[in-house]
Short mmCIF file of C-alpha atoms in Angstrom, two decimals:
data_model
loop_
_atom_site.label_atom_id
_atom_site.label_comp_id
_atom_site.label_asym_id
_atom_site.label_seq_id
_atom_site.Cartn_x
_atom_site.Cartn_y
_atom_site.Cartn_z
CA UNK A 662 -47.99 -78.70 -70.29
CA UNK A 663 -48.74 -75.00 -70.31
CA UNK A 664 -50.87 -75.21 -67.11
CA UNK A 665 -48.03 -77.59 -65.44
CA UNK A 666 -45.41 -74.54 -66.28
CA UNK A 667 -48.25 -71.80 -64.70
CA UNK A 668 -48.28 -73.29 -61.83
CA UNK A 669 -44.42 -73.60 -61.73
CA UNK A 670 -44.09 -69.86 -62.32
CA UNK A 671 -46.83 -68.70 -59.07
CA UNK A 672 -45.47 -71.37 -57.14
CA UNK A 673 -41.99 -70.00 -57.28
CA UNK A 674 -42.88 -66.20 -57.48
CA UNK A 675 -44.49 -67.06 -53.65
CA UNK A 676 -41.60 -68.59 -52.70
CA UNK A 677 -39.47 -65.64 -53.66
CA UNK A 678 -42.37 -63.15 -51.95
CA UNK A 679 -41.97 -65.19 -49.02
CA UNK A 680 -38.89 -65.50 -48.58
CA UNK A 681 -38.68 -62.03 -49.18
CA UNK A 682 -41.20 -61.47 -46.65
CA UNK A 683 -39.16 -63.43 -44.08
CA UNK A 684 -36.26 -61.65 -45.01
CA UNK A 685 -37.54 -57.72 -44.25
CA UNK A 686 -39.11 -59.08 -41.25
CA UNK A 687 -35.20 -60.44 -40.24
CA UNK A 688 -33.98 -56.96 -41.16
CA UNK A 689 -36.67 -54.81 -39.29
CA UNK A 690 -35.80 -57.38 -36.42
CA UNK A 691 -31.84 -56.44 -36.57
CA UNK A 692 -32.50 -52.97 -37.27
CA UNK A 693 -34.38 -52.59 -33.92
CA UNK A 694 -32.16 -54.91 -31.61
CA UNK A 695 -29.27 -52.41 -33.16
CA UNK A 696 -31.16 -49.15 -31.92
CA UNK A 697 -32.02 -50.55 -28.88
CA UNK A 698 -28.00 -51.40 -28.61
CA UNK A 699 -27.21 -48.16 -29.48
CA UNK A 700 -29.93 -46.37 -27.21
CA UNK A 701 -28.37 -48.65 -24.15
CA UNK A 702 -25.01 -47.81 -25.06
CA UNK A 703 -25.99 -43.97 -25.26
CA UNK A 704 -27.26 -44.62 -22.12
CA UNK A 705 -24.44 -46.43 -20.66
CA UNK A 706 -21.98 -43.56 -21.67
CA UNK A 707 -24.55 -40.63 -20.09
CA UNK A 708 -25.13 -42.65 -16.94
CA UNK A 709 -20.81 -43.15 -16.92
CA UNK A 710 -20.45 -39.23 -18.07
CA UNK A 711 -23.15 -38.46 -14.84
CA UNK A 712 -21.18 -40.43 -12.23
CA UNK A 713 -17.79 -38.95 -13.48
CA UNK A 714 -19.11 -35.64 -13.44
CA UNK A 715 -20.21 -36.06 -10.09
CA UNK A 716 -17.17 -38.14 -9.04
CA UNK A 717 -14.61 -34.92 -10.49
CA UNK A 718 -17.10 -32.45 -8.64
CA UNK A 719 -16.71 -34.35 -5.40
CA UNK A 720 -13.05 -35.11 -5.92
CA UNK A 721 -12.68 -31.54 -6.48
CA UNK A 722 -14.34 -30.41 -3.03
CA UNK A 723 -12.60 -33.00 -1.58
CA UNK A 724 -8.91 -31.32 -2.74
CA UNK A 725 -10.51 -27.85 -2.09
CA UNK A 726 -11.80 -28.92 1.33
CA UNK A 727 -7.99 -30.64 1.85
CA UNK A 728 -6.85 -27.08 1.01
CA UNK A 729 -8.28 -25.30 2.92
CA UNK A 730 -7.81 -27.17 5.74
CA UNK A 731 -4.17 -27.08 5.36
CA UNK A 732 -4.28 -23.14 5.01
CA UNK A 733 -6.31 -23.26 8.13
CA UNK A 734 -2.98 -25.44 9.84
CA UNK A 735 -0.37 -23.06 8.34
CA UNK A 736 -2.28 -20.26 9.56
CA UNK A 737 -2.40 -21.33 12.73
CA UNK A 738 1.31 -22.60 13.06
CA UNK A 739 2.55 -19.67 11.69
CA UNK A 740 0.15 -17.43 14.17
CA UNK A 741 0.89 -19.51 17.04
CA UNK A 742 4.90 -18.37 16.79
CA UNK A 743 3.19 -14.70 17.58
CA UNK A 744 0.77 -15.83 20.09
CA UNK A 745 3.46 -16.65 22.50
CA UNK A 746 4.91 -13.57 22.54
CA UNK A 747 1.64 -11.36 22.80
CA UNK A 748 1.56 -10.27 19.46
CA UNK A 749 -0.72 -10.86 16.44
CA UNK A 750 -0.63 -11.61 13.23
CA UNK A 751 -2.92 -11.83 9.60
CA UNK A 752 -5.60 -9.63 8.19
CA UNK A 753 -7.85 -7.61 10.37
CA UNK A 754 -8.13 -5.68 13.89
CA UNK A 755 -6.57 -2.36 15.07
CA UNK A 756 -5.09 -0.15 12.80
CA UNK A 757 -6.20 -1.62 9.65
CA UNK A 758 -6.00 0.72 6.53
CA UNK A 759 -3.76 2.90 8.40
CA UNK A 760 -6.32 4.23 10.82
CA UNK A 761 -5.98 5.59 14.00
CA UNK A 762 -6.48 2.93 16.89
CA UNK A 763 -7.00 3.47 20.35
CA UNK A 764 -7.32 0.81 23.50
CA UNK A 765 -9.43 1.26 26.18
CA UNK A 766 -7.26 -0.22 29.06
CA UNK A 767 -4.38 2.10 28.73
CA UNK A 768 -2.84 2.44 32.22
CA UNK A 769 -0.11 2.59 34.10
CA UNK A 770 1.58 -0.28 32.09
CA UNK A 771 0.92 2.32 28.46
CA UNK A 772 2.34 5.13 30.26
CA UNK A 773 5.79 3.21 31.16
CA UNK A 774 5.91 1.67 27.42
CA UNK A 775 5.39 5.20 26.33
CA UNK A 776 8.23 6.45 28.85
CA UNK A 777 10.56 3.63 27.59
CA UNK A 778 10.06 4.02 24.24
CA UNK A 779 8.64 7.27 23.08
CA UNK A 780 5.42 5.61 21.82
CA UNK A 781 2.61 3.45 22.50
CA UNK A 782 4.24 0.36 22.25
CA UNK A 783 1.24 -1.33 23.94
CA UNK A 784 -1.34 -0.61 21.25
CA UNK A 785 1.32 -1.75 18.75
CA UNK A 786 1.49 -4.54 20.62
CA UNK A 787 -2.24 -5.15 19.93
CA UNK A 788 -2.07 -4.12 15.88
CA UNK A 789 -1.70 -6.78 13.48
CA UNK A 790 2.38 -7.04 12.17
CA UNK A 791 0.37 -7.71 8.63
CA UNK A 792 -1.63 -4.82 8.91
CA UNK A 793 -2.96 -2.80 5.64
CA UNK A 794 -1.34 0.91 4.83
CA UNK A 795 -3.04 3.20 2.75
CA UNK A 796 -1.74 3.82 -0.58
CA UNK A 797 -0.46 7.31 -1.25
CA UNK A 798 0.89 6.62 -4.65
CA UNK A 799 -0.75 8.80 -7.32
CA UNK A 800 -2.28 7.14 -10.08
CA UNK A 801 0.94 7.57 -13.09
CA UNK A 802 2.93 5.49 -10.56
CA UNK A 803 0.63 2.19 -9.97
CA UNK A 804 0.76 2.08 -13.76
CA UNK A 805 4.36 2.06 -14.44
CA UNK A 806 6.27 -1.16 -15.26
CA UNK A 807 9.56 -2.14 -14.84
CA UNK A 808 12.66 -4.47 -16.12
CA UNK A 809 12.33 -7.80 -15.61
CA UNK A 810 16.34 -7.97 -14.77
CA UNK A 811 16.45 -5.98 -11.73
CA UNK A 812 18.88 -5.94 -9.00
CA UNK A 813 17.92 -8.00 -5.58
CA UNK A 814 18.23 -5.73 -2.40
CA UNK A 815 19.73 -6.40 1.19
CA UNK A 816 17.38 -4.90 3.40
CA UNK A 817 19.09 -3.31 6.70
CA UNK A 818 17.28 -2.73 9.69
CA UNK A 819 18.96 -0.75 12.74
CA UNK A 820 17.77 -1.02 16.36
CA UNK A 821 18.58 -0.56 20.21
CA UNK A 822 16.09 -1.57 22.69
CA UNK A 823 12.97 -1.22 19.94
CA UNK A 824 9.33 -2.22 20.81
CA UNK A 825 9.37 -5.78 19.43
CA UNK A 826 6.03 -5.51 17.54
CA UNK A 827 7.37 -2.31 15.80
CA UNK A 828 10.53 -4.49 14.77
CA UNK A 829 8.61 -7.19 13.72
CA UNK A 830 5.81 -5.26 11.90
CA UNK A 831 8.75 -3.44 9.98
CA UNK A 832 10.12 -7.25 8.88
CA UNK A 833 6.59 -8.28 7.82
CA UNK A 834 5.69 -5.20 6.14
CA UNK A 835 9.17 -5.52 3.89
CA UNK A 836 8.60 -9.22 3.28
CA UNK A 837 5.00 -9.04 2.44
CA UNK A 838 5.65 -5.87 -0.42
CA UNK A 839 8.86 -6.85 -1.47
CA UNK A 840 8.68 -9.74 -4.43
CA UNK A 841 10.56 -12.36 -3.19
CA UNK A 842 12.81 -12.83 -6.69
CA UNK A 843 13.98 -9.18 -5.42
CA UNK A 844 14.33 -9.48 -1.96
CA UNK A 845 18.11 -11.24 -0.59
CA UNK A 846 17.72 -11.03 2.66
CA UNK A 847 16.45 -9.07 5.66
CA UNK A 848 19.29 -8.13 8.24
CA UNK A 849 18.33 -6.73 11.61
CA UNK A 850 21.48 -5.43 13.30
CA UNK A 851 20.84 -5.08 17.74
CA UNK A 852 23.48 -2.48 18.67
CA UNK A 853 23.34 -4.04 22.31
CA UNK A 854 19.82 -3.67 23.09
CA UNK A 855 19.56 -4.88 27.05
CA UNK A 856 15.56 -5.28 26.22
CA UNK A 857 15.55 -9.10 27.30
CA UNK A 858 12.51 -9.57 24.45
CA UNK A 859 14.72 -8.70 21.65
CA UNK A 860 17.66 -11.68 22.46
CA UNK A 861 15.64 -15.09 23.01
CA UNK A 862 12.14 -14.07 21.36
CA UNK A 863 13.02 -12.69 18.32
CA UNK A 864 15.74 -15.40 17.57
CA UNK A 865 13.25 -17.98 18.05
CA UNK A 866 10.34 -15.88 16.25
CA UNK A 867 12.66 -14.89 13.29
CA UNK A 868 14.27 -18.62 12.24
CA UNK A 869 10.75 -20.23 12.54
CA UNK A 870 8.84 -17.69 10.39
CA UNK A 871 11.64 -16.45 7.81
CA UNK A 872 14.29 -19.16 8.14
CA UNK A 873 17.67 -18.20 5.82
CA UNK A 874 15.74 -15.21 4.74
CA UNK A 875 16.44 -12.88 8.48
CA UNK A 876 19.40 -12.62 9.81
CA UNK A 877 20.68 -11.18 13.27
CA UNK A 878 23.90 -9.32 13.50
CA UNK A 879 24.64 -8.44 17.28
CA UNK A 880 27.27 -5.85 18.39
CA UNK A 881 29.10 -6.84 21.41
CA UNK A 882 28.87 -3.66 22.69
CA UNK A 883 26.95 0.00 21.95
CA UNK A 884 28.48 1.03 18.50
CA UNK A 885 26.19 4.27 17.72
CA UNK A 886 24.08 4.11 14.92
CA UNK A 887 26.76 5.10 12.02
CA UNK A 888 28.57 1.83 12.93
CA UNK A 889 25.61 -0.19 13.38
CA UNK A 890 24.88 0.95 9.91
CA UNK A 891 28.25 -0.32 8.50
CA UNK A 892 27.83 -3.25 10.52
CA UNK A 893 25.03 -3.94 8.66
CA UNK A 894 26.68 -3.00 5.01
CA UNK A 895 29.34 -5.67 6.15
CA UNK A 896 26.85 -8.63 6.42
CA UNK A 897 24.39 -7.45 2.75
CA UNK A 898 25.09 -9.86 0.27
CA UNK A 899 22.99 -8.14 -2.56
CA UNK A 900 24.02 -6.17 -4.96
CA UNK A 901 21.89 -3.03 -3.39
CA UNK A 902 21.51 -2.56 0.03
CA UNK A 903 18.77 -0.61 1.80
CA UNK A 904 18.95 0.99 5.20
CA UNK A 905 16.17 2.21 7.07
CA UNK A 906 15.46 2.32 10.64
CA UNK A 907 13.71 -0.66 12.44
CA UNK A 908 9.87 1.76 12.73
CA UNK A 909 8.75 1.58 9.44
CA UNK A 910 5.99 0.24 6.81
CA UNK A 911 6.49 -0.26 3.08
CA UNK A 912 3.62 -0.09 0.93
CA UNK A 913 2.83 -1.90 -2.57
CA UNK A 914 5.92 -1.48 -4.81
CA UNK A 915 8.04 0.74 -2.62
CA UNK A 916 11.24 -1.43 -4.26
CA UNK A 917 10.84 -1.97 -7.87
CA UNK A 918 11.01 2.27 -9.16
CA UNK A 919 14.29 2.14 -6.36
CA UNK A 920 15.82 -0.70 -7.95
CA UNK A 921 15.26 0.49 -11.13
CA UNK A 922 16.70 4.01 -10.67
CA UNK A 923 20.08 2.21 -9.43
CA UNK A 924 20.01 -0.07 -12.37
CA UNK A 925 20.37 2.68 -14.54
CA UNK A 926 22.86 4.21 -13.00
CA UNK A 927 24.57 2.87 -9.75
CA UNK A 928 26.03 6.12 -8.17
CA UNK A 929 22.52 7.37 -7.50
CA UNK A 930 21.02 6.99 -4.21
CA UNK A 931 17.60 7.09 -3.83
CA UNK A 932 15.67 8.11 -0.58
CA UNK A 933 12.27 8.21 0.32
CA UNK A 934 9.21 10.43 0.84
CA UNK A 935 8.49 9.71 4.19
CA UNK A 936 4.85 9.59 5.70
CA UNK A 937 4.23 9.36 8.77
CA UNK A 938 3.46 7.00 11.75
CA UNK A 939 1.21 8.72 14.41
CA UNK A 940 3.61 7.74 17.80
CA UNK A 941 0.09 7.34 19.84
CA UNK A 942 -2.64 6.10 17.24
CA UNK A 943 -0.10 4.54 14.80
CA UNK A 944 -2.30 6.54 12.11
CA UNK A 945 -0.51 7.41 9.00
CA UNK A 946 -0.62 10.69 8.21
CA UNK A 947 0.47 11.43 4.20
CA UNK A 948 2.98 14.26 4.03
CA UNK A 949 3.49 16.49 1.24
CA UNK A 950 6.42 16.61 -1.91
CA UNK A 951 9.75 17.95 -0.16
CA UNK A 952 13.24 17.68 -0.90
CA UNK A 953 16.00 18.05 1.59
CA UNK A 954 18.66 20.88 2.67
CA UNK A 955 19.92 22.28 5.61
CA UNK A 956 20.83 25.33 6.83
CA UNK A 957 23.74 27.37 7.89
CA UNK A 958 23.58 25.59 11.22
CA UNK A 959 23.89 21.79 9.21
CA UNK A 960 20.86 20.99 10.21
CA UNK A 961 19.04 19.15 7.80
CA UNK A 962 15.19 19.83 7.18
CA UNK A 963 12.53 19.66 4.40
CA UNK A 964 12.72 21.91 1.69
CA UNK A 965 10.33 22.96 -1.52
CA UNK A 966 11.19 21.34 -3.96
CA UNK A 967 13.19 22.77 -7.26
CA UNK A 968 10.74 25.43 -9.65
CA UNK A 969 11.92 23.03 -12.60
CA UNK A 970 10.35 20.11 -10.82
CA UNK A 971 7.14 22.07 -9.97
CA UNK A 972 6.84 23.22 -13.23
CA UNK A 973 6.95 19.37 -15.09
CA UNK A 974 3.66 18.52 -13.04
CA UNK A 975 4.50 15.19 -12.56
CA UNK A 976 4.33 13.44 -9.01
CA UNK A 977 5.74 10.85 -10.29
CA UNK A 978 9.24 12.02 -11.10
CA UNK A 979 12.14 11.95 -8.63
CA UNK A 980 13.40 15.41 -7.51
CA UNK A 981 16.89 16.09 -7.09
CA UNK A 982 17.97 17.39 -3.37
CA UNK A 983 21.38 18.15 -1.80
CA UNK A 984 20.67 16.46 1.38
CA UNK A 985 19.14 13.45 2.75
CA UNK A 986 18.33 11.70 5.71
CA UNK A 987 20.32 8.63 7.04
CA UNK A 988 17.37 6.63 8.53
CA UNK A 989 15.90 5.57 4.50
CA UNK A 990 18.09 5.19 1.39
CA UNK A 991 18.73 2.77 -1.49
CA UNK A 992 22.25 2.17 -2.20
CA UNK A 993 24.23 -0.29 -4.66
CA UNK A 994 26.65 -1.36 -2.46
CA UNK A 995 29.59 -1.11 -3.89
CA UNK A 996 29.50 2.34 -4.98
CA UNK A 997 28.94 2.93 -1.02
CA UNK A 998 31.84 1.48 -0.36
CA UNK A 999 33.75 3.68 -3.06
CA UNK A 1000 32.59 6.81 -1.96
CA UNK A 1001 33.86 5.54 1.70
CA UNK A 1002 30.73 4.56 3.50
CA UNK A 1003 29.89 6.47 6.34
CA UNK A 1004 31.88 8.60 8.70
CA UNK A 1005 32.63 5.91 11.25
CA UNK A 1006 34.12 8.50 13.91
CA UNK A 1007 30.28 9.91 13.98
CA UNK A 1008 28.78 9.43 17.14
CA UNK A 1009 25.60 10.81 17.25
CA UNK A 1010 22.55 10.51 14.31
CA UNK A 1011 22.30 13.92 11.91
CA UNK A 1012 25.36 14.44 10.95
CA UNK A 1013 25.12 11.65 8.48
CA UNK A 1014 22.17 13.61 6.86
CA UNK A 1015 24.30 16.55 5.52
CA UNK A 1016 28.02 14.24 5.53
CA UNK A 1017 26.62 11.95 3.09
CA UNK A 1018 24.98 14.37 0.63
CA UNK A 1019 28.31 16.35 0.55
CA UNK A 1020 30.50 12.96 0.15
CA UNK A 1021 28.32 12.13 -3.13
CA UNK A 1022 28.07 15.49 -4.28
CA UNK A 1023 32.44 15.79 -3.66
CA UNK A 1024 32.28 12.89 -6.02
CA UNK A 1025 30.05 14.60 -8.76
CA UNK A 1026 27.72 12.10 -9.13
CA UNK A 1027 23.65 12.20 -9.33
CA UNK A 1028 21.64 12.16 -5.73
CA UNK A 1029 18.31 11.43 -6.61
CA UNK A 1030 14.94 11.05 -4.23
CA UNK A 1031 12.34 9.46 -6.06
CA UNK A 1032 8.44 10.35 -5.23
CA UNK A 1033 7.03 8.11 -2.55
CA UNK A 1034 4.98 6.27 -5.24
CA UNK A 1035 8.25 5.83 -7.43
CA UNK A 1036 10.73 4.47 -4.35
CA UNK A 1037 9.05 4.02 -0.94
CA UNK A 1038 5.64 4.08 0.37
CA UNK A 1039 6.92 3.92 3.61
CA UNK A 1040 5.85 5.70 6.97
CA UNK A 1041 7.91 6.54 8.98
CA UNK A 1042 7.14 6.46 13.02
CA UNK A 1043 8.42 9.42 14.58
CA UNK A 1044 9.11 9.80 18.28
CA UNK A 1045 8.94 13.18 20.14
CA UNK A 1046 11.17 12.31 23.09
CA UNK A 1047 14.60 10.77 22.88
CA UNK A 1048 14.39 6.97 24.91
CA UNK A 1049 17.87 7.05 26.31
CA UNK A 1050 20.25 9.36 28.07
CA UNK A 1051 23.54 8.35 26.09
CA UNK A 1052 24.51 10.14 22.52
CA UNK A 1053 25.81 7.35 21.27
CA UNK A 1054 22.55 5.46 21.20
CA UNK A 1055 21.18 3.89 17.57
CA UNK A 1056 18.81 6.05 16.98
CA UNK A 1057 15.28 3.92 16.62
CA UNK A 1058 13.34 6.85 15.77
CA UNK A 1059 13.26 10.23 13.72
CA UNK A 1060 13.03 12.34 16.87
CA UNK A 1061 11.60 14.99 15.27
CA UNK A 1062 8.88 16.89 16.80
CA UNK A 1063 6.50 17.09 13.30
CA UNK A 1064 8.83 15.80 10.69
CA UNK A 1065 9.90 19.69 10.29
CA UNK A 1066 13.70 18.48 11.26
CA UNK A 1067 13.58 20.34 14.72
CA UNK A 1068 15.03 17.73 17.10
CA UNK A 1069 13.34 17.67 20.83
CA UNK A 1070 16.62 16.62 22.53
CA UNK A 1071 19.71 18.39 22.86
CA UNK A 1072 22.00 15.02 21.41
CA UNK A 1073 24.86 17.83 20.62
CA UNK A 1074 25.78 20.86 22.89
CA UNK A 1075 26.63 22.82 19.77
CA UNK A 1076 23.48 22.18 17.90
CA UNK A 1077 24.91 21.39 14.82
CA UNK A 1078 24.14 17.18 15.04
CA UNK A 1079 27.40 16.22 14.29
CA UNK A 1080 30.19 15.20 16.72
CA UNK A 1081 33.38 12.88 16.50
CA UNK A 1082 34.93 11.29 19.27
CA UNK A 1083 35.40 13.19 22.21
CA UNK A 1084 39.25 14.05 22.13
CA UNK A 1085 41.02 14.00 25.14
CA UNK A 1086 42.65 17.29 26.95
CA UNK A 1087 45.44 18.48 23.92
CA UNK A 1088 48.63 18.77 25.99
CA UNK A 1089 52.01 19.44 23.96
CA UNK A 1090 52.63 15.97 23.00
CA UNK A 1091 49.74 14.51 22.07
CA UNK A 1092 48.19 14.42 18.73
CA UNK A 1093 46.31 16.65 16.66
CA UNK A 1094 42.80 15.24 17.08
CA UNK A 1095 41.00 13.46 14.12
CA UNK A 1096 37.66 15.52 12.80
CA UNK A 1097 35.47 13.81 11.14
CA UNK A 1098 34.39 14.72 7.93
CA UNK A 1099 31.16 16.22 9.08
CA UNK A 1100 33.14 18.34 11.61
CA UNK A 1101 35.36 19.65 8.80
CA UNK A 1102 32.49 20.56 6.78
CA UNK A 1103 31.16 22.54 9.33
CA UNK A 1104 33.87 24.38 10.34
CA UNK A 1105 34.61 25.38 6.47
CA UNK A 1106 31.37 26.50 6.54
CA UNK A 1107 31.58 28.11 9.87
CA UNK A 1108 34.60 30.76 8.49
CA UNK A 1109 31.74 32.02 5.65
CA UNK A 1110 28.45 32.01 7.79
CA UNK A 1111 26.71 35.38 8.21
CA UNK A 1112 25.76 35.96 11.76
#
């Protein structure tokens, strides 16, 4: 009986170590079929992560490449609208930086541009209307920032039988450093040019590159450049309208410190520091700080600046002047209209540079020109010969000999760069004739003058 129950117990003690035995050799089984799973899924997800990878890398050259080529197409519809008309456009070439250029095939077709137009419109037709100026700002002024609220601008550009690369380089140079939540509109007013470039061309040129943001106001007939001005006023839409001449180049943040000055108070109007534009290399040449005054003649010209201004060291602060000059300000335009615009019966430019300063100063407000790094960078290209015959031309150009306000045409017999309308022969019945405001300034001035 005991042996019977001994044999009972080993028998059943190697059952149980069996089965055990079949059991761990189950488990080690399903313990390796589940790392080999999870190596294989590992693997699944790396292999999935790699072709991904490489499928987001390729998708992504395939957008850049897409990109690219589509810059590549604007480019070259946008370039093509200058291409037709000889001119060029983008980065690069003549003139770039500001430098002096120079062509080697200047002939008899350069010296009739440079008759016609008082500079060498033929190398500006070869400079880039996107070319690079250098920056003259000192260093205060690239770091100052400005409301985020500021007013948008109407930009005004006067012309009579311009150089069409010097109009259009003026329009690119204002679009490309203006920012576009600041900049209305761009109007370009043709007092009658009979240049047959500046009808069909520049319409066509103008609504293709900047459509709604150009406009074109033509006058039916020669107004003079005071009109054309107003004419221009007329169509600005913006609360702040800017007039300059159609010859010029604005640099990197010529508008915000303008803007800014009229924001905090409209009745000031701000005017530039002008460099300027070589009239045969198209260099630009920095000038130094000046203000503006004029003498006992009403001529206007460049002045030192005030001591008090000299003494605060600062480059970057506006100086106060008496004078200005009519081809560059910054005006809110309804305070221009308050303080009665310009003289319309004006017929011939200057005047406007001593009027002006006397009309604000009559209505005791502030006349400030802000540093060309805290208003405009902009050159200004100055001619040395007048292009036409007739007074009563807009005035295209400073037509100064060295920006030292000596004109090199005789526009008024009596010097003094202001005349009204030519009055007809005073008999006893006709009418006292109308002066114009710049005329009655200068004869006040005229009783007092020391000889």
């Amino acid at each position: 009986m005991a042996v019977a129950r001994k044999i009972r117990t080993l028998l059943t003690v190697n059952i149980l170590v069996f089965v055990g035995i079949v059991l761990f050799s189950v488990y080690c089984r399903l313990q390796g079929r589940s790392q080999e799973l999870v190596r294989i899924v590992s693997g699944d997800r790396r292999v999935r992560s790699r072709h991904a990878k490489v499928g987001a890398l390729g998708d992504r050259e395939a957008i850049l490449q897409r990109l690219d080529h589509l810059e590549e197409v604007v480019y070259n519809q946008l370039n093509g609208l200058a291409k037709p008309i000889g001119l060029v456009e983008g980065p690069g070439g003549l003139g770039q930086g500001g430098l002096a250029a120079t062509l080697r095939d200047d002939g008899q077709e350069a010296e009739g541009k440079y008759e016609e137009y008082g500079y060498n419109a033929q190398l500006s037709d070869r400079i880039s209307l996107d070319r690079s100026i250098p920056d003259y700002r000192p260093r205060k002024c690239r770091q100052m920032s400005y409301a985020q609220d500021l007013p948008q601008v109407s930009v005004v550009f006067i012309f009579v039988n311009e150089a069409l690369s010097v109009i259009l380089r003026s329009v690119h140079s204002v679009v490309n450093h203006t920012p576009s939540q600041l900049l209305k509109e761009v109007i370009l007013v043709d007092d009658n040019s009979d240049n047959v470039e500046l009808k069909f061309n520049l319409d066509q040129y103008v609504n293709k590159r900047y459509p709604g943001l150009v406009k074109i106001v033509r006058n039916s007939r020669r107004e003079g450049l005071i009109r054309a001005r107003l004419q221009g006023w007329k169509a600005a839409t913006a609360p702040v309208v800017g007039f300059f001449d159609a010859h010029v180049e604005f640099n990197t943040g010529w508008a915000e410190p303008a803007l800014s000055r009229i924001r905090e108070d409209r009745r000031r109007i701000v005017l530039p520091a002008i460099d300027n534009i070589k009239y045969s290399t198209f260099e630009v040449q920095q000038y130094a700080n000046a203000a503006h005054g004029y003498n006992w003649g009403l001529w206007c010209m460049y002045i030192i600046p005030p001591q008090d201004w000299l003494d605060r060291g600062d480059e970057s602060a506006p100086i106060r002047t008496p004078a200005m000059i009519g081809c560059s300000f910054v005006v809110d335009r309804e305070y221009f209209g308050d303080i009665g615009l310009l003289d319309p019966g004006m017929e011939v430019y200057g005047g406007e540079n001593v009027e002006l300063g006397m009309r604000v100063s009559v209505a005791t407000v502030s006349r400030d020109r802000v540093r060309v790094s805290e208003a405009l960078a902009s050159g200004d290209g100055v001619r040395t010969s007048e292009a036409a015959a007739s007074g009563d031309r807009v005035r295209a150009s400073a037509a100064m000999a060295s920006g030292d306000g000596v004109r090199t045409s005789a526009a008024v017999a009596s010097g003094d760069g202001v005349r009204s309308r030519a009055p007809a022969q005073r008999t006893e019945a006709s009418p006292e004739p109308r002066l114009s405001l710049g005329d009655r300034v200068r004869l006040h001035f005229k009783k007092y003058m020391i000889k």
